[in-house]
């Protein structure tokens, strides 16, 4: 069994989302999470190596055909129609196979005209490990950096695809994509909290965080890279402490996609997980 979590840059056009998700679904579709504010859809796929490979290529082709990244507007940083495509392993013995599949997928994506950047543990230089390195400034900045020769892809064309941009590829263990809503619409305060929460700002190890403007409220959008060690409760409690210093508090959580069971331990009762169904969103239950 192989797993992948492709993220594509469409969260508003229902017809496009349906067509793209269907294209990916040569593999088994475990979960689909669509967010209009982020303008993004996250799929969790499972299948044999062949099913997953073919599904990812077909889905990437649909992204290229249906999404114009230059016309994209949304709160989530991105540089491509198929913005990021991680292959996921659940156990240490599955790690080599996930890496191998990611490295086999990358050249297939270049056949669609997409430059491929390898990040995370497949990165070819330390500064290329983080997605933020490539996403800084969005697609406009990416085009300028590539045109200037400042940023070269690991595989594929030297310039972004005319409408689909570029794609980030890696292999990794499961992470938890987790959003926390504040009782305030103060985006600057949310940015301060996100900066102190994330590892690079001296916060929790393995946590990445950005602030998102939801309109009536601000959101802290996080990736927890080791949810077996760092629980969602720990993220909430750190946000609670950082928020108390600034007169705001967490009021709701949102799980994006699937998470390991262990990440849900000791959740506080006053910060409900909106729309969360453990039978559908706990990884072990979906694979059981």
mmCIF file of C-alpha atoms in Angstrom:
data_model
loop_
_atom_site.group_PDB
_atom_site.id
_atom_site.type_symbol
_atom_site.label_atom_id
_atom_site.label_comp_id
_atom_site.label_asym_id
_atom_site.label_seq_id
_atom_site.Cartn_x
_atom_site.Cartn_y
_atom_site.Cartn_z
ATOM 1 C CA UNK A 1 0.000 0.000 0.000
ATOM 2 C CA UNK A 2 1.340 3.408 -1.008
ATOM 3 C CA UNK A 3 -0.026 6.808 0.051
ATOM 4 C CA UNK A 4 0.081 10.322 -1.409
ATOM 5 C CA UNK A 5 -1.364 13.686 -0.407
ATOM 6 C CA UNK A 6 -1.514 15.913 -3.504
ATOM 7 C CA UNK A 7 -2.534 19.554 -2.927
ATOM 8 C CA UNK A 8 -3.939 21.459 -5.887
ATOM 9 C CA UNK A 9 -4.725 25.152 -6.189
ATOM 10 C CA UNK A 10 -8.491 25.125 -6.669
ATOM 11 C CA UNK A 11 -11.090 25.383 -3.948
ATOM 12 C CA UNK A 12 -13.946 27.299 -5.549
ATOM 13 C CA UNK A 13 -14.832 25.858 -8.963
ATOM 14 C CA UNK A 14 -16.888 22.759 -8.132
ATOM 15 C CA UNK A 15 -16.734 21.364 -11.666
ATOM 16 C CA UNK A 16 -12.952 21.693 -11.850
ATOM 17 C CA UNK A 17 -12.489 20.180 -8.391
ATOM 18 C CA UNK A 18 -14.682 17.208 -9.283
ATOM 19 C CA UNK A 19 -12.904 16.620 -12.608
ATOM 20 C CA UNK A 20 -9.459 16.815 -11.026
ATOM 21 C CA UNK A 21 -10.371 14.573 -8.074
ATOM 22 C CA UNK A 22 -11.830 12.026 -10.480
ATOM 23 C CA UNK A 23 -8.609 12.032 -12.497
ATOM 24 C CA UNK A 24 -6.557 11.327 -9.375
ATOM 25 C CA UNK A 25 -8.891 8.534 -8.340
ATOM 26 C CA UNK A 26 -7.232 5.660 -10.184
ATOM 27 C CA UNK A 27 -5.995 5.236 -6.638
ATOM 28 C CA UNK A 28 -8.428 4.938 -3.723
ATOM 29 C CA UNK A 29 -9.605 8.357 -2.548
ATOM 30 C CA UNK A 30 -9.513 8.304 1.254
ATOM 31 C CA UNK A 31 -10.296 11.968 1.810
ATOM 32 C CA UNK A 32 -10.936 15.254 0.024
ATOM 33 C CA UNK A 33 -10.703 18.575 1.829
ATOM 34 C CA UNK A 34 -11.636 21.731 -0.072
ATOM 35 C CA UNK A 35 -11.305 25.262 1.300
ATOM 36 C CA UNK A 36 -12.647 28.301 -0.554
ATOM 37 C CA UNK A 37 -10.656 30.861 1.463
ATOM 38 C CA UNK A 38 -7.392 28.988 0.944
ATOM 39 C CA UNK A 39 -8.594 28.210 -2.624
ATOM 40 C CA UNK A 40 -7.046 24.793 -2.303
ATOM 41 C CA UNK A 41 -8.001 21.129 -2.268
ATOM 42 C CA UNK A 42 -6.092 18.400 -0.448
ATOM 43 C CA UNK A 43 -6.577 14.755 -1.420
ATOM 44 C CA UNK A 44 -5.418 11.655 0.439
ATOM 45 C CA UNK A 45 -4.893 8.697 -1.899
ATOM 46 C CA UNK A 46 -3.965 5.069 -1.300
ATOM 47 C CA UNK A 47 -3.256 2.176 -3.618
ATOM 48 C CA UNK A 48 -0.665 -0.064 -5.140
ATOM 49 C CA UNK A 49 2.485 1.560 -6.451
ATOM 50 C CA UNK A 50 1.151 1.348 -10.023
ATOM 51 C CA UNK A 51 -2.322 2.676 -9.132
ATOM 52 C CA UNK A 52 -0.863 5.590 -7.214
ATOM 53 C CA UNK A 53 1.695 6.477 -9.874
ATOM 54 C CA UNK A 54 -0.894 6.450 -12.655
ATOM 55 C CA UNK A 55 -3.428 8.340 -10.563
ATOM 56 C CA UNK A 56 -0.930 11.053 -9.678
ATOM 57 C CA UNK A 57 0.109 11.530 -13.305
ATOM 58 C CA UNK A 58 -3.509 11.655 -14.497
ATOM 59 C CA UNK A 59 -4.432 14.042 -11.710
ATOM 60 C CA UNK A 60 -1.467 16.282 -12.437
ATOM 61 C CA UNK A 61 -2.501 16.404 -16.096
ATOM 62 C CA UNK A 62 -6.013 17.469 -15.052
ATOM 63 C CA UNK A 63 -4.541 20.204 -12.844
ATOM 64 C CA UNK A 64 -2.508 21.502 -15.798
ATOM 65 C CA UNK A 65 -5.600 21.486 -18.007
ATOM 66 C CA UNK A 66 -8.062 23.024 -15.517
ATOM 67 C CA UNK A 67 -6.083 25.544 -13.402
ATOM 68 C CA UNK A 68 -4.467 28.835 -14.456
ATOM 69 C CA UNK A 69 -2.101 29.698 -11.632
ATOM 70 C CA UNK A 70 -1.738 33.296 -12.850
ATOM 71 C CA UNK A 71 -5.451 33.814 -12.224
ATOM 72 C CA UNK A 72 -5.346 32.130 -8.820
ATOM 73 C CA UNK A 73 -6.317 34.099 -5.726
ATOM 74 C CA UNK A 74 -6.396 32.548 -2.292
ATOM 75 C CA UNK A 75 -5.008 32.762 1.209
ATOM 76 C CA UNK A 76 -2.686 29.757 0.958
ATOM 77 C CA UNK A 77 0.801 30.285 -0.539
ATOM 78 C CA UNK A 78 1.348 28.346 -3.774
ATOM 79 C CA UNK A 79 3.483 28.208 -6.910
ATOM 80 C CA UNK A 80 1.594 25.702 -9.029
ATOM 81 C CA UNK A 81 -1.668 24.182 -10.151
ATOM 82 C CA UNK A 82 -0.539 20.908 -8.561
ATOM 83 C CA UNK A 83 1.298 22.794 -5.850
ATOM 84 C CA UNK A 84 2.759 19.994 -3.769
ATOM 85 C CA UNK A 85 2.765 16.210 -4.114
ATOM 86 C CA UNK A 86 4.241 14.255 -1.201
ATOM 87 C CA UNK A 87 4.477 10.463 -1.155
ATOM 88 C CA UNK A 88 3.875 9.192 2.373
ATOM 89 C CA UNK A 89 5.190 6.229 4.338
ATOM 90 C CA UNK A 90 3.566 4.910 7.517
ATOM 91 C CA UNK A 91 6.349 2.658 8.787
ATOM 92 C CA UNK A 92 10.129 2.927 8.596
ATOM 93 C CA UNK A 93 10.380 -0.107 6.322
ATOM 94 C CA UNK A 94 8.134 1.673 3.779
ATOM 95 C CA UNK A 95 10.400 4.714 3.579
ATOM 96 C CA UNK A 96 12.677 3.527 0.743
ATOM 97 C CA UNK A 97 9.683 2.597 -1.433
ATOM 98 C CA UNK A 98 8.066 6.012 -0.890
ATOM 99 C CA UNK A 99 11.298 7.768 -1.809
ATOM 100 C CA UNK A 100 11.673 5.597 -4.892
ATOM 101 C CA UNK A 101 8.110 6.332 -6.007
ATOM 102 C CA UNK A 102 8.572 10.087 -5.484
ATOM 103 C CA UNK A 103 11.749 10.059 -7.563
ATOM 104 C CA UNK A 104 9.963 8.052 -10.279
ATOM 105 C CA UNK A 105 7.005 10.449 -10.280
ATOM 106 C CA UNK A 106 9.119 13.593 -10.648
ATOM 107 C CA UNK A 107 10.292 12.978 -14.256
ATOM 108 C CA UNK A 108 6.762 11.937 -15.254
ATOM 109 C CA UNK A 109 5.543 15.359 -14.087
ATOM 110 C CA UNK A 110 8.182 17.087 -16.197
ATOM 111 C CA UNK A 111 6.657 15.353 -19.231
ATOM 112 C CA UNK A 112 3.630 17.590 -18.579
ATOM 113 C CA UNK A 113 5.849 20.662 -18.848
ATOM 114 C CA UNK A 114 6.181 21.183 -15.097
ATOM 115 C CA UNK A 115 9.457 22.130 -13.405
ATOM 116 C CA UNK A 116 9.905 19.924 -10.340
ATOM 117 C CA UNK A 117 11.503 21.071 -7.097
ATOM 118 C CA UNK A 118 12.437 18.389 -4.566
ATOM 119 C CA UNK A 119 11.990 19.458 -0.944
ATOM 120 C CA UNK A 120 12.101 17.942 2.520
ATOM 121 C CA UNK A 121 14.383 14.943 2.820
ATOM 122 C CA UNK A 122 14.750 14.772 -0.979
ATOM 123 C CA UNK A 123 16.071 18.349 -1.153
ATOM 124 C CA UNK A 124 19.363 18.781 -2.985
ATOM 125 C CA UNK A 125 20.559 21.627 -0.727
ATOM 126 C CA UNK A 126 19.756 22.570 2.891
ATOM 127 C CA UNK A 127 17.976 25.793 1.946
ATOM 128 C CA UNK A 128 15.662 23.847 -0.371
ATOM 129 C CA UNK A 129 14.206 21.678 2.389
ATOM 130 C CA UNK A 130 11.365 24.083 3.230
ATOM 131 C CA UNK A 131 8.424 24.780 0.918
ATOM 132 C CA UNK A 132 8.562 28.430 1.957
ATOM 133 C CA UNK A 133 11.910 28.781 0.151
ATOM 134 C CA UNK A 134 10.169 28.170 -3.173
ATOM 135 C CA UNK A 135 6.850 29.848 -2.370
ATOM 136 C CA UNK A 136 8.219 33.183 -1.154
ATOM 137 C CA UNK A 137 6.591 35.861 -3.299
ATOM 138 C CA UNK A 138 4.310 33.372 -5.053
ATOM 139 C CA UNK A 139 4.293 32.531 -8.747
ATOM 140 C CA UNK A 140 5.381 36.032 -9.792
ATOM 141 C CA UNK A 141 8.549 35.844 -7.720
ATOM 142 C CA UNK A 142 9.173 32.261 -8.835
ATOM 143 C CA UNK A 143 9.105 33.316 -12.497
ATOM 144 C CA UNK A 144 11.540 36.149 -11.817
ATOM 145 C CA UNK A 145 13.922 33.965 -9.793
ATOM 146 C CA UNK A 146 13.953 31.267 -12.465
ATOM 147 C CA UNK A 147 14.376 33.782 -15.297
ATOM 148 C CA UNK A 148 17.338 35.310 -13.491
ATOM 149 C CA UNK A 149 18.949 31.906 -13.013
ATOM 150 C CA UNK A 150 18.696 32.319 -9.238
ATOM 151 C CA UNK A 151 16.518 29.241 -8.857
ATOM 152 C CA UNK A 152 16.865 26.117 -10.975
ATOM 153 C CA UNK A 153 14.507 23.148 -10.881
ATOM 154 C CA UNK A 154 15.767 19.727 -9.908
ATOM 155 C CA UNK A 155 14.090 18.324 -13.018
ATOM 156 C CA UNK A 156 12.227 19.703 -15.991
ATOM 157 C CA UNK A 157 12.052 23.012 -17.845
ATOM 158 C CA UNK A 158 14.005 26.052 -16.674
ATOM 159 C CA UNK A 159 10.858 28.195 -16.601
ATOM 160 C CA UNK A 160 7.444 27.599 -15.014
ATOM 161 C CA UNK A 161 4.681 26.091 -17.116
ATOM 162 C CA UNK A 162 2.787 29.002 -18.778
ATOM 163 C CA UNK A 163 -0.423 28.326 -16.846
ATOM 164 C CA UNK A 164 0.367 25.604 -14.298
ATOM 165 C CA UNK A 165 3.539 26.941 -12.665
ATOM 166 C CA UNK A 166 5.740 24.395 -10.917
ATOM 167 C CA UNK A 167 5.349 21.505 -8.476
ATOM 168 C CA UNK A 168 7.015 20.494 -5.209
ATOM 169 C CA UNK A 169 7.681 16.773 -4.634
ATOM 170 C CA UNK A 170 8.963 14.834 -1.635
ATOM 171 C CA UNK A 171 8.596 11.645 0.420
ATOM 172 C CA UNK A 172 7.719 11.964 4.100
ATOM 173 C CA UNK A 173 5.976 10.339 7.068
ATOM 174 C CA UNK A 174 2.416 11.413 7.927
ATOM 175 C CA UNK A 175 2.007 14.971 9.150
ATOM 176 C CA UNK A 176 -0.995 16.772 10.602
ATOM 177 C CA UNK A 177 -2.378 19.742 8.693
ATOM 178 C CA UNK A 178 -4.241 21.597 11.408
ATOM 179 C CA UNK A 179 -5.916 25.012 11.482
ATOM 180 C CA UNK A 180 -6.833 26.918 14.645
ATOM 181 C CA UNK A 181 -9.343 29.760 14.559
ATOM 182 C CA UNK A 182 -8.977 32.731 16.913
ATOM 183 C CA UNK A 183 -11.736 34.831 18.490
ATOM 184 C CA UNK A 184 -10.344 37.883 16.699
ATOM 185 C CA UNK A 185 -10.019 39.236 13.159
ATOM 186 C CA UNK A 186 -6.675 40.905 13.975
ATOM 187 C CA UNK A 187 -4.397 39.450 11.301
ATOM 188 C CA UNK A 188 -1.281 41.142 12.662
ATOM 189 C CA UNK A 189 -1.820 39.501 16.044
ATOM 190 C CA UNK A 190 -2.324 36.161 14.292
ATOM 191 C CA UNK A 191 0.945 36.683 12.419
ATOM 192 C CA UNK A 192 2.771 37.330 15.675
ATOM 193 C CA UNK A 193 1.345 34.134 17.156
ATOM 194 C CA UNK A 194 2.237 32.091 14.051
ATOM 195 C CA UNK A 195 5.787 33.465 14.083
ATOM 196 C CA UNK A 196 6.278 32.451 17.729
ATOM 197 C CA UNK A 197 4.557 29.100 17.283
ATOM 198 C CA UNK A 198 6.648 27.770 14.410
ATOM 199 C CA UNK A 199 9.977 26.052 14.904
ATOM 200 C CA UNK A 200 11.941 28.697 12.987
ATOM 201 C CA UNK A 201 10.694 31.339 15.462
ATOM 202 C CA UNK A 202 11.728 29.359 18.519
ATOM 203 C CA UNK A 203 8.404 27.562 18.895
ATOM 204 C CA UNK A 204 7.477 23.893 18.757
ATOM 205 C CA UNK A 205 9.900 21.617 16.943
ATOM 206 C CA UNK A 206 8.576 20.431 13.590
ATOM 207 C CA UNK A 207 5.717 22.935 13.449
ATOM 208 C CA UNK A 208 5.232 25.294 10.505
ATOM 209 C CA UNK A 209 2.636 28.047 10.863
ATOM 210 C CA UNK A 210 1.181 30.977 8.948
ATOM 211 C CA UNK A 211 -1.671 33.410 9.637
ATOM 212 C CA UNK A 212 -4.742 33.386 7.397
ATOM 213 C CA UNK A 213 -7.434 36.070 7.117
ATOM 214 C CA UNK A 214 -10.861 34.390 7.198
ATOM 215 C CA UNK A 215 -12.691 37.717 7.168
ATOM 216 C CA UNK A 216 -14.572 37.735 10.462
ATOM 217 C CA UNK A 217 -11.781 35.850 12.224
ATOM 218 C CA UNK A 218 -8.090 35.083 11.847
ATOM 219 C CA UNK A 219 -6.714 31.565 11.593
ATOM 220 C CA UNK A 220 -3.386 29.960 12.433
ATOM 221 C CA UNK A 221 -2.719 27.369 9.723
ATOM 222 C CA UNK A 222 -0.138 24.774 10.764
ATOM 223 C CA UNK A 223 1.682 21.690 9.586
ATOM 224 C CA UNK A 224 2.810 19.437 12.427
ATOM 225 C CA UNK A 225 5.639 17.366 10.986
ATOM 226 C CA UNK A 226 5.769 14.797 13.793
ATOM 227 C CA UNK A 227 2.184 14.383 15.058
ATOM 228 C CA UNK A 228 3.096 11.167 16.858
ATOM 229 C CA UNK A 229 5.247 13.275 19.200
ATOM 230 C CA UNK A 230 3.589 16.707 18.999
ATOM 231 C CA UNK A 231 -0.163 16.394 19.502
ATOM 232 C CA UNK A 232 -2.802 18.790 18.221
ATOM 233 C CA UNK A 233 -3.553 19.558 21.879
ATOM 234 C CA UNK A 234 0.004 20.808 22.341
ATOM 235 C CA UNK A 235 -0.402 23.135 19.354
ATOM 236 C CA UNK A 236 -3.693 24.471 20.746
ATOM 237 C CA UNK A 237 -2.219 25.035 24.193
ATOM 238 C CA UNK A 238 0.786 26.907 22.821
ATOM 239 C CA UNK A 239 -1.554 29.115 20.784
ATOM 240 C CA UNK A 240 -3.608 29.635 23.942
ATOM 241 C CA UNK A 241 -0.537 30.879 25.831
ATOM 242 C CA UNK A 242 0.671 33.081 22.973
ATOM 243 C CA UNK A 243 -2.853 34.406 22.453
ATOM 244 C CA UNK A 244 -3.382 35.228 26.150
ATOM 245 C CA UNK A 245 -0.344 37.512 25.985
ATOM 246 C CA UNK A 246 -2.139 39.405 23.183
ATOM 247 C CA UNK A 247 -5.732 39.309 24.392
ATOM 248 C CA UNK A 248 -7.037 36.605 22.025
ATOM 249 C CA UNK A 249 -7.831 32.913 22.390
ATOM 250 C CA UNK A 250 -8.339 29.806 20.226
ATOM 251 C CA UNK A 251 -12.000 28.910 19.689
ATOM 252 C CA UNK A 252 -12.057 26.122 17.079
ATOM 253 C CA UNK A 253 -9.799 23.665 15.297
ATOM 254 C CA UNK A 254 -9.949 22.135 11.827
ATOM 255 C CA UNK A 255 -8.201 18.972 10.673
ATOM 256 C CA UNK A 256 -7.259 18.995 6.993
ATOM 257 C CA UNK A 257 -7.208 15.495 5.533
ATOM 258 C CA UNK A 258 -6.235 12.525 7.696
ATOM 259 C CA UNK A 259 -4.233 12.436 10.927
ATOM 260 C CA UNK A 260 -2.731 9.635 13.025
ATOM 261 C CA UNK A 261 -4.798 8.570 16.044
ATOM 262 C CA UNK A 262 -2.002 9.515 18.451
ATOM 263 C CA UNK A 263 -2.179 13.164 17.384
ATOM 264 C CA UNK A 264 -5.656 13.490 18.949
ATOM 265 C CA UNK A 265 -4.732 12.667 22.535
ATOM 266 C CA UNK A 266 -5.890 14.991 25.344
ATOM 267 C CA UNK A 267 -7.739 17.474 23.145
ATOM 268 C CA UNK A 268 -9.223 20.366 25.166
ATOM 269 C CA UNK A 269 -13.002 20.466 25.375
ATOM 270 C CA UNK A 270 -13.280 24.214 24.762
ATOM 271 C CA UNK A 271 -11.695 24.127 21.279
ATOM 272 C CA UNK A 272 -13.918 21.820 19.185
ATOM 273 C CA UNK A 273 -12.717 20.302 15.925
ATOM 274 C CA UNK A 274 -15.263 21.577 13.424
ATOM 275 C CA UNK A 275 -16.736 18.919 11.165
ATOM 276 C CA UNK A 276 -14.274 16.295 12.373
ATOM 277 C CA UNK A 277 -15.314 12.650 12.014
ATOM 278 C CA UNK A 278 -12.742 10.253 13.511
ATOM 279 C CA UNK A 279 -14.108 7.313 11.519
ATOM 280 C CA UNK A 280 -13.374 9.217 8.297
ATOM 281 C CA UNK A 281 -10.328 11.279 9.255
ATOM 282 C CA UNK A 282 -8.191 9.064 11.484
ATOM 283 C CA UNK A 283 -5.579 7.484 9.246
ATOM 284 C CA UNK A 284 -5.479 4.085 10.900
ATOM 285 C CA UNK A 285 -9.276 3.718 10.746
ATOM 286 C CA UNK A 286 -9.429 4.607 7.052
ATOM 287 C CA UNK A 287 -6.741 2.057 6.248
ATOM 288 C CA UNK A 288 -8.135 -0.610 8.557
#
